[in-house]
Amino acid sequence: MTDLATSPAPPDRPSVAIVAWQAIGTVAPGAGVPVGGMETAAWTFATGLARDGRWHPIFIARSTRRLPITHPTGVTIAAHVDRWMPVRRAVASALSDRPVRWTPRLMWQVFTLAITKPFRAADPMPRKPDPRLTKFDPPDVWITMGVSAESAGVIATAVDQQRPSLVLVQSNEDLNPRFADDPNFTSKYGVTSADVMFAIRNATHFVCQNQWQCDRLQKHFARDSFLIRNAIDLNHFNQLRKRFEPTSRRDDESNASSTLPFDKRPVDVLWIGRFEDFHKRITMAIQIARQCPTLKFCFIANPSDPAVEADVLADPPGNVRFISRVQADEMPNQFAQAKTFLCTGDPRYEGFPNVLLQAAAMGTPIVSLADFDQFFQRSGAGVVCDDLTTVPEVLSDFVDRRRSVDHSKVYDYLETHHSEPVICRHLADLLDRCFDDVR
């Protein structure tokens, strides 16, 4: 890890391009695209840098339609329009299933993609400048989210344009040592060693979400990094919090910074993730729900693995309600309606889940199977259950008010260590350093 030193702002605002191809749902909530932790982080950094004022952020994402270039937040939107994106995603998802179910819809989609291929732009070449990016005026600094084939394309573009590049590490899987040890390794996300090692060797700087990632990057890939934790816009959450007042003396004492009065929250347990069983681990969450038949669960589960989705929905517990997709701007309300939040993320893949910050900001106690970056030890935002068999009892304790958290302490921790102005000031300082290095 490298310490950040504050440098004076340049006289004119240099530009930084944040490439987050899948994050269009943060800009256009009606686009019908899932928004996860990476997408939320990218947009929070973009808006935070705009408010910081030293840098002009440009947000680059894929879209099926043209979007306004200007945005009320001060971020410039540079959408790469790909009208075939939904069809390509649907075909890729269907063909990844084994055995492939050749439905009439899938056959028509494959045929359509085949006959339109000569008229569509070719896919970017691996580890080469990305033509989707080279059509834009070169920014002063490039930022890419995570380590992947698309990240390698961003970095190759930066190298070709002689611009510095920052990699914002996301999943802990980004730094799997097998990428360095096995040139033929491919991760569960389809990321290859060739792409990862190109990115790691050629990026100018790395930003990690937690100290574990900093140590792993140095130990296995011999690269230093900056520790900049995930940010949350607490002002946005405060606006919702102020709409509700405690309903009893008990609420005043134990839930001083809560939002919806606890007893009026309609959901006992909220879970957010995807239909897959190795990262967010929905099958483990379902197992927990079966062991808590008296609690009302809400699962916000985005599509991912069709086989896992079919298996879960074939015999779901009666106390679980499924929501397939929630717009990014509606997420705070989901946390505000829950008495507790369940996190089953696997630390081998998770970096730092943004949902922990969102739950904590809304006064929703958290029950987690792991302590990411010692968040619970430091903030007191919930309970870590090392033993899976204890989870039902802890959830019930929170729901029935036998257990609570000190929300004032939690909020103070968020404000000190994760608030957008603090975190984005650190990122702007690093961008200033990059800019000074090449001037």
Short mmCIF file of N, CA and C in Angstrom, two decimals, residues 245-258 261-263 401 404:
data_model
loop_
_atom_site.label_atom_id
_atom_site.label_comp_id
_atom_site.label_asym_id
_atom_site.label_seq_id
_atom_site.Cartn_x
_atom_site.Cartn_y
_atom_site.Cartn_z
N GLU A 245 -39.73 9.24 11.89
CA GLU A 245 -39.41 9.56 13.29
C GLU A 245 -39.62 8.30 14.14
N PRO A 246 -38.85 8.13 15.20
CA PRO A 246 -39.08 6.99 16.10
C PRO A 246 -40.50 7.04 16.67
N THR A 247 -41.06 5.86 16.92
CA THR A 247 -42.44 5.79 17.40
C THR A 247 -42.55 5.51 18.88
N SER A 248 -41.42 5.24 19.55
CA SER A 248 -41.49 4.93 20.97
C SER A 248 -40.19 5.31 21.66
N ARG A 249 -40.25 5.33 22.99
CA ARG A 249 -39.04 5.64 23.75
C ARG A 249 -37.96 4.61 23.45
N ARG A 250 -38.36 3.36 23.27
CA ARG A 250 -37.39 2.30 22.98
C ARG A 250 -36.69 2.58 21.66
N ASP A 251 -37.44 3.03 20.68
CA ASP A 251 -36.83 3.37 19.40
C ASP A 251 -35.82 4.49 19.59
N ASP A 252 -36.17 5.50 20.41
CA ASP A 252 -35.26 6.61 20.65
C ASP A 252 -33.96 6.13 21.26
N GLU A 253 -34.05 5.14 22.17
CA GLU A 253 -32.87 4.69 22.89
C GLU A 253 -32.00 3.76 22.07
N SER A 254 -32.59 2.81 21.36
CA SER A 254 -31.79 1.78 20.72
C SER A 254 -31.71 1.91 19.21
N ASN A 255 -32.51 2.79 18.65
CA ASN A 255 -32.52 2.92 17.19
C ASN A 255 -32.45 4.39 16.81
N ALA A 256 -31.58 5.13 17.47
CA ALA A 256 -31.59 6.59 17.36
C ALA A 256 -31.41 7.09 15.94
N SER A 257 -30.67 6.34 15.13
CA SER A 257 -30.41 6.81 13.77
C SER A 257 -31.15 5.97 12.74
N SER A 258 -32.20 5.28 13.16
CA SER A 258 -32.91 4.40 12.24
C SER A 258 -33.77 5.21 11.27
N PRO A 261 -39.68 3.24 11.46
CA PRO A 261 -39.83 2.65 12.78
C PRO A 261 -39.72 1.14 12.70
N PHE A 262 -38.92 0.57 13.57
CA PHE A 262 -38.55 -0.84 13.44
C PHE A 262 -39.78 -1.75 13.35
N ASP A 263 -40.74 -1.54 14.22
CA ASP A 263 -41.90 -2.43 14.26
C ASP A 263 -42.76 -2.34 13.01
N ARG A 401 -36.12 -8.04 18.56
CA ARG A 401 -35.57 -6.95 19.37
C ARG A 401 -34.86 -7.44 20.62
N SER A 404 -29.73 -5.66 19.36
CA SER A 404 -29.77 -4.44 18.56
C SER A 404 -28.35 -3.95 18.34
#
